[in-house]
PDB file of C-alpha atoms in Angstrom:
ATOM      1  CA  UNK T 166      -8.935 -20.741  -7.445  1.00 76.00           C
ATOM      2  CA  UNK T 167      -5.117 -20.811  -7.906  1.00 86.00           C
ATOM      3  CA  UNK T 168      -2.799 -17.982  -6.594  1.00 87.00           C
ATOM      4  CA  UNK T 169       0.606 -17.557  -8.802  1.00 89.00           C
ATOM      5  CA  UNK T 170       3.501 -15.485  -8.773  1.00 91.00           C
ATOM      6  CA  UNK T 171       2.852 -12.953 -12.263  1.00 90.00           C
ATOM      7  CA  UNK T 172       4.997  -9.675 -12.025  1.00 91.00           C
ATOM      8  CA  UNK T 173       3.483  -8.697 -15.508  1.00 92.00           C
ATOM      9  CA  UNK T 174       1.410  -6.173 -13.703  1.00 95.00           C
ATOM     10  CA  UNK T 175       3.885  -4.781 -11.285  1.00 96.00           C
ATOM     11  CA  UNK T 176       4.477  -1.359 -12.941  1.00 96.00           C
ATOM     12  CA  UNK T 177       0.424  -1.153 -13.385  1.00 97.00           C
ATOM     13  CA  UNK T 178       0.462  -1.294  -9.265  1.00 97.00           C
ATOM     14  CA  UNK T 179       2.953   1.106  -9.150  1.00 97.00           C
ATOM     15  CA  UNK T 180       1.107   3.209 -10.792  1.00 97.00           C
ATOM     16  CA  UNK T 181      -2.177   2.585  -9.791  1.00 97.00           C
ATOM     17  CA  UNK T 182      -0.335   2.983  -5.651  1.00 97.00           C
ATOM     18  CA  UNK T 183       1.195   6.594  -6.877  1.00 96.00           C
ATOM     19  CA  UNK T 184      -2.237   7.997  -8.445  1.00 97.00           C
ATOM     20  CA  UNK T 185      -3.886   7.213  -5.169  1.00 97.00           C
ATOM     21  CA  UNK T 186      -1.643   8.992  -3.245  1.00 97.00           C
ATOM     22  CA  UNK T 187      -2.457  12.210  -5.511  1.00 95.00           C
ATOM     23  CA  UNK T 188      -5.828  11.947  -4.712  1.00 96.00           C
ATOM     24  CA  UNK T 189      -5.593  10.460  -1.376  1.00 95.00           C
ATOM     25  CA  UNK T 190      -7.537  13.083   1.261  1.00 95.00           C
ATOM     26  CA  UNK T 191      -5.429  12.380   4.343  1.00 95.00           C
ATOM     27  CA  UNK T 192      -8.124  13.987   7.136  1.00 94.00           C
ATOM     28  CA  UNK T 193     -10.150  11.369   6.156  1.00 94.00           C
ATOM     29  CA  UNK T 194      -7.757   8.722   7.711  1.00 95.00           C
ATOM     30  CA  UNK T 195      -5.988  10.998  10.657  1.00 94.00           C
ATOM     31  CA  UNK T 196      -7.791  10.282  14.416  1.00 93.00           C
ATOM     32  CA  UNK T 197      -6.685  12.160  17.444  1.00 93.00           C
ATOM     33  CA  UNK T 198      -4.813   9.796  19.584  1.00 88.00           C
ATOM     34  CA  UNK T 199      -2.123  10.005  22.384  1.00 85.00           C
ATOM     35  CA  UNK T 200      -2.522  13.201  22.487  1.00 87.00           C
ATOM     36  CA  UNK T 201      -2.163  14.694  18.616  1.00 88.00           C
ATOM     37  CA  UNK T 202      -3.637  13.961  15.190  1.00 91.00           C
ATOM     38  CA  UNK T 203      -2.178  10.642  13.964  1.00 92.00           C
ATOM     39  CA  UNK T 204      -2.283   9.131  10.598  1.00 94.00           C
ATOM     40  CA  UNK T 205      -3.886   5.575  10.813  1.00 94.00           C
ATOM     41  CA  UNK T 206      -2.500   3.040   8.719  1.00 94.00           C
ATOM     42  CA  UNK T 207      -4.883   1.048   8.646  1.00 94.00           C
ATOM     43  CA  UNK T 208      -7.191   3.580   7.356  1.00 95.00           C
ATOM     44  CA  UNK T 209      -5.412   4.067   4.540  1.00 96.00           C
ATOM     45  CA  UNK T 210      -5.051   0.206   3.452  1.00 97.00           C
ATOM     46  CA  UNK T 211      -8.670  -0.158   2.958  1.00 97.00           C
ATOM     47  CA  UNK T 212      -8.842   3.295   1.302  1.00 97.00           C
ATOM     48  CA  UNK T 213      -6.133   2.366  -0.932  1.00 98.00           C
ATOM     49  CA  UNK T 214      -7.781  -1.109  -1.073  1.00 98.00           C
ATOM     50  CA  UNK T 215     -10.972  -0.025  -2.222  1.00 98.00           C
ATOM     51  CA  UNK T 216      -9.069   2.051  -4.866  1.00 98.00           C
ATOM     52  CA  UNK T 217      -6.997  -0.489  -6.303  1.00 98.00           C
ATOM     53  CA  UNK T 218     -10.693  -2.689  -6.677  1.00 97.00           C
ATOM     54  CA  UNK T 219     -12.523  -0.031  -8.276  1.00 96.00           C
ATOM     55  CA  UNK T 220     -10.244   1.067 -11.243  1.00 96.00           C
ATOM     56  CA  UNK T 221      -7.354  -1.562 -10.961  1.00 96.00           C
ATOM     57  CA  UNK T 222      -9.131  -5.207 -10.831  1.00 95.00           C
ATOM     58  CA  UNK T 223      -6.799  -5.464  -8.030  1.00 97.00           C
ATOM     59  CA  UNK T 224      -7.075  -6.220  -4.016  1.00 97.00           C
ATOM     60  CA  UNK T 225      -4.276  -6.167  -0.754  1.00 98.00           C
ATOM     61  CA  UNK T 226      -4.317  -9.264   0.809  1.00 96.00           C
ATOM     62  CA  UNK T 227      -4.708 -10.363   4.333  1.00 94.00           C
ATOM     63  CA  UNK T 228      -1.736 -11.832   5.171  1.00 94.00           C
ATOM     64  CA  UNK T 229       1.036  -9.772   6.840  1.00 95.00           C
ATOM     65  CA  UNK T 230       4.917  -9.781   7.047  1.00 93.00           C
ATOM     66  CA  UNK T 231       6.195  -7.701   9.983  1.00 92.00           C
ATOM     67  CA  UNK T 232       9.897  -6.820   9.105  1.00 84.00           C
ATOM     68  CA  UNK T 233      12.554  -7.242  11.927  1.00 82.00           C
ATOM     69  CA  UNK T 234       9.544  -8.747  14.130  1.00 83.00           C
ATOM     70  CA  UNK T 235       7.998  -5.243  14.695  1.00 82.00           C
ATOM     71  CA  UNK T 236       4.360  -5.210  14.277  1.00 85.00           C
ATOM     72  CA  UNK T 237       4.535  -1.614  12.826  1.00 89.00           C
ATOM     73  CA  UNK T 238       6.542  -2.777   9.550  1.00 92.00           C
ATOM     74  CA  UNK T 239       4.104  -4.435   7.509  1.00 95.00           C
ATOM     75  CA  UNK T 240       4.318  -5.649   4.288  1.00 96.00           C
ATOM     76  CA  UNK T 241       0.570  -6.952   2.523  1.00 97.00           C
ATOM     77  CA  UNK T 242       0.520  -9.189  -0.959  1.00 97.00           C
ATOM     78  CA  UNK T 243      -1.344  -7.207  -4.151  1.00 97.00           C
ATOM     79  CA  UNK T 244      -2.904  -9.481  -5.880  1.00 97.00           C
ATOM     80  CA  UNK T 245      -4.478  -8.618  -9.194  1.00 96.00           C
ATOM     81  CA  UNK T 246      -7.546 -10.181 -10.507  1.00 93.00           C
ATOM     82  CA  UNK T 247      -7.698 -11.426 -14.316  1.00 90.00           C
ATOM     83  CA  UNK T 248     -11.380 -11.864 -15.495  1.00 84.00           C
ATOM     84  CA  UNK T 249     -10.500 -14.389 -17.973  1.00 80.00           C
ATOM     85  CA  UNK T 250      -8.822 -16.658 -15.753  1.00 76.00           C
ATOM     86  CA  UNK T 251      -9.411 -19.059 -12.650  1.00 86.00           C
ATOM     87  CA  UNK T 252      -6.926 -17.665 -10.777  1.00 90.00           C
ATOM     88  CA  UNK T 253      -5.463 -14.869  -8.613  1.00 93.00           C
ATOM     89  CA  UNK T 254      -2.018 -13.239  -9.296  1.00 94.00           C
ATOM     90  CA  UNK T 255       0.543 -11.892  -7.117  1.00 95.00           C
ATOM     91  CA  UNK T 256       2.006  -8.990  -8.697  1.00 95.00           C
ATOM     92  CA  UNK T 257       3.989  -7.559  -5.826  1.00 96.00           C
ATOM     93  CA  UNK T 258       3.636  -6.439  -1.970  1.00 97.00           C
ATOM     94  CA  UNK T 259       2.841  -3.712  -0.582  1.00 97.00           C
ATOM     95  CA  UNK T 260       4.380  -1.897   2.573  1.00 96.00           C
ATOM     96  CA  UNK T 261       2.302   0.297   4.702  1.00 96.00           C
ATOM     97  CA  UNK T 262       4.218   1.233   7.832  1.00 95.00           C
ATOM     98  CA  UNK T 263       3.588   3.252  10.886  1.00 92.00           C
ATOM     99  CA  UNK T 264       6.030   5.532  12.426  1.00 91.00           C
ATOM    100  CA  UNK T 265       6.748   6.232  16.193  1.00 87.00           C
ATOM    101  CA  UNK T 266       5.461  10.205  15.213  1.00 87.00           C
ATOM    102  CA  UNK T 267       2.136   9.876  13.848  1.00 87.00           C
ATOM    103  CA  UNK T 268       3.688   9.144  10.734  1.00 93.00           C
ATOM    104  CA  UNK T 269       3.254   6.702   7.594  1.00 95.00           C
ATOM    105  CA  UNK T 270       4.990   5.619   4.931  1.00 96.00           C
ATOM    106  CA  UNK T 271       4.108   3.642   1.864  1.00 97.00           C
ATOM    107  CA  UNK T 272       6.008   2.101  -0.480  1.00 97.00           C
ATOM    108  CA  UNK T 273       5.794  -1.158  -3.208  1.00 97.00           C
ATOM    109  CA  UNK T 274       8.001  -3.977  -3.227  1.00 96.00           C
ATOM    110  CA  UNK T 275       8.956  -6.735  -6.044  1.00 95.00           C
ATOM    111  CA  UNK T 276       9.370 -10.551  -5.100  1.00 90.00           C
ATOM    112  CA  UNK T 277      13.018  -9.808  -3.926  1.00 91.00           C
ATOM    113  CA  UNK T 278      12.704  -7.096  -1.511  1.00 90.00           C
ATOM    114  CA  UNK T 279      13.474  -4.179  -4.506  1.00 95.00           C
ATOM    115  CA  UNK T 280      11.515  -1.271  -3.720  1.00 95.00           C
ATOM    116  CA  UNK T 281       9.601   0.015  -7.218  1.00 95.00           C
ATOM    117  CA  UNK T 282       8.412   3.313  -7.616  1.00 94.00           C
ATOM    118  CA  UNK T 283       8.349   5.738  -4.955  1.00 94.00           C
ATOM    119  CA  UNK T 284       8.291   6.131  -1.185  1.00 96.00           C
ATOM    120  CA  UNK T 285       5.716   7.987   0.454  1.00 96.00           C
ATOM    121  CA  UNK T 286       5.483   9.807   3.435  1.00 96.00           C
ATOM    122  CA  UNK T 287       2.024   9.998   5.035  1.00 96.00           C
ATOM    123  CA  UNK T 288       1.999  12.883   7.318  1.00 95.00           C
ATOM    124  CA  UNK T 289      -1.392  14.798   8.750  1.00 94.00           C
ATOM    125  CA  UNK T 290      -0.343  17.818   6.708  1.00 93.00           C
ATOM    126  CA  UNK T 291       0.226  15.577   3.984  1.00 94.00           C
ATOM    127  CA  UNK T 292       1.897  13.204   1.371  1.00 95.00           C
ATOM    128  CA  UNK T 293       5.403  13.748   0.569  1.00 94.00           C
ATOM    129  CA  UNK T 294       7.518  11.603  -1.825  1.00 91.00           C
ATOM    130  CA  UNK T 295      10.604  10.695   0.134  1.00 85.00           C
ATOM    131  CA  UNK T 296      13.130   9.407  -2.725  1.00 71.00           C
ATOM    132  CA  UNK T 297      12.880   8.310  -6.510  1.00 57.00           C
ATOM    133  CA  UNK T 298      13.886   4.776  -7.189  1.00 50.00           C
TER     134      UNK T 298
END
């Protein structure tokens, strides 16, 4: 099976990234830790992973980009998966970073670095959208 760079269903993970985080219950992926209820990250990419299989045909990959070198920046390939076809495409990346508070944020990317859609603040309280782009 043959991975390839598609962007044709870039605005379908856009979408498909900002209904999950309408329906995303965040208690289920806060722990206590140091001392305070964090948000776990990782929680919340195989939550949003199993998500994006069930209605999307799509999947987060395994391979991770740590911006600037710091292990808490990390940006995760979406591939989508055509039935049709013998192959896998990328579509976009995903970033799912931790903050020094307890904190998340989660945003998509294009190819170039472009941020799509919006940016997402994962907080125990709750999910805020941080800008429109």
């Amino acid at each position: 099976m043959r991975i390839i760079y598609d962007d044709a269903m870039q605005s379908v993970m856009v979408e498909a990234v900002e209904k999950f985080m309408v329906v995303c219950n965040v208690k289920r992926i806060t722990r206590y830790e140091y001392g305070m209820d964090r948000v776990q990250m990782n929680r919340m990419k195989e939550a949003l992973n199993r998500f994006l299989e069930s209605y999307y045909s799509m999947s987060i990959g395994n391979t991770v980009t740590h911006a600037h070198g710091i292990g808490n920046n990390c940006q995760y390939p979406v591939y989508y998966h055509p039935e049709q076809l013998n192959e896998i495409q990328q579509c976009g990346n995903i970033n799912i970073n931790t903050g020094m508070f307890g904190e998340g944020y989660v945003y998509c990317e294009d190819y170039n670095g472009r941020k799509l859609g919006q940016v997402y603040e994962v907080r125990v309280r709750g999910i805020t959208r941080k800008c429109d782009l």
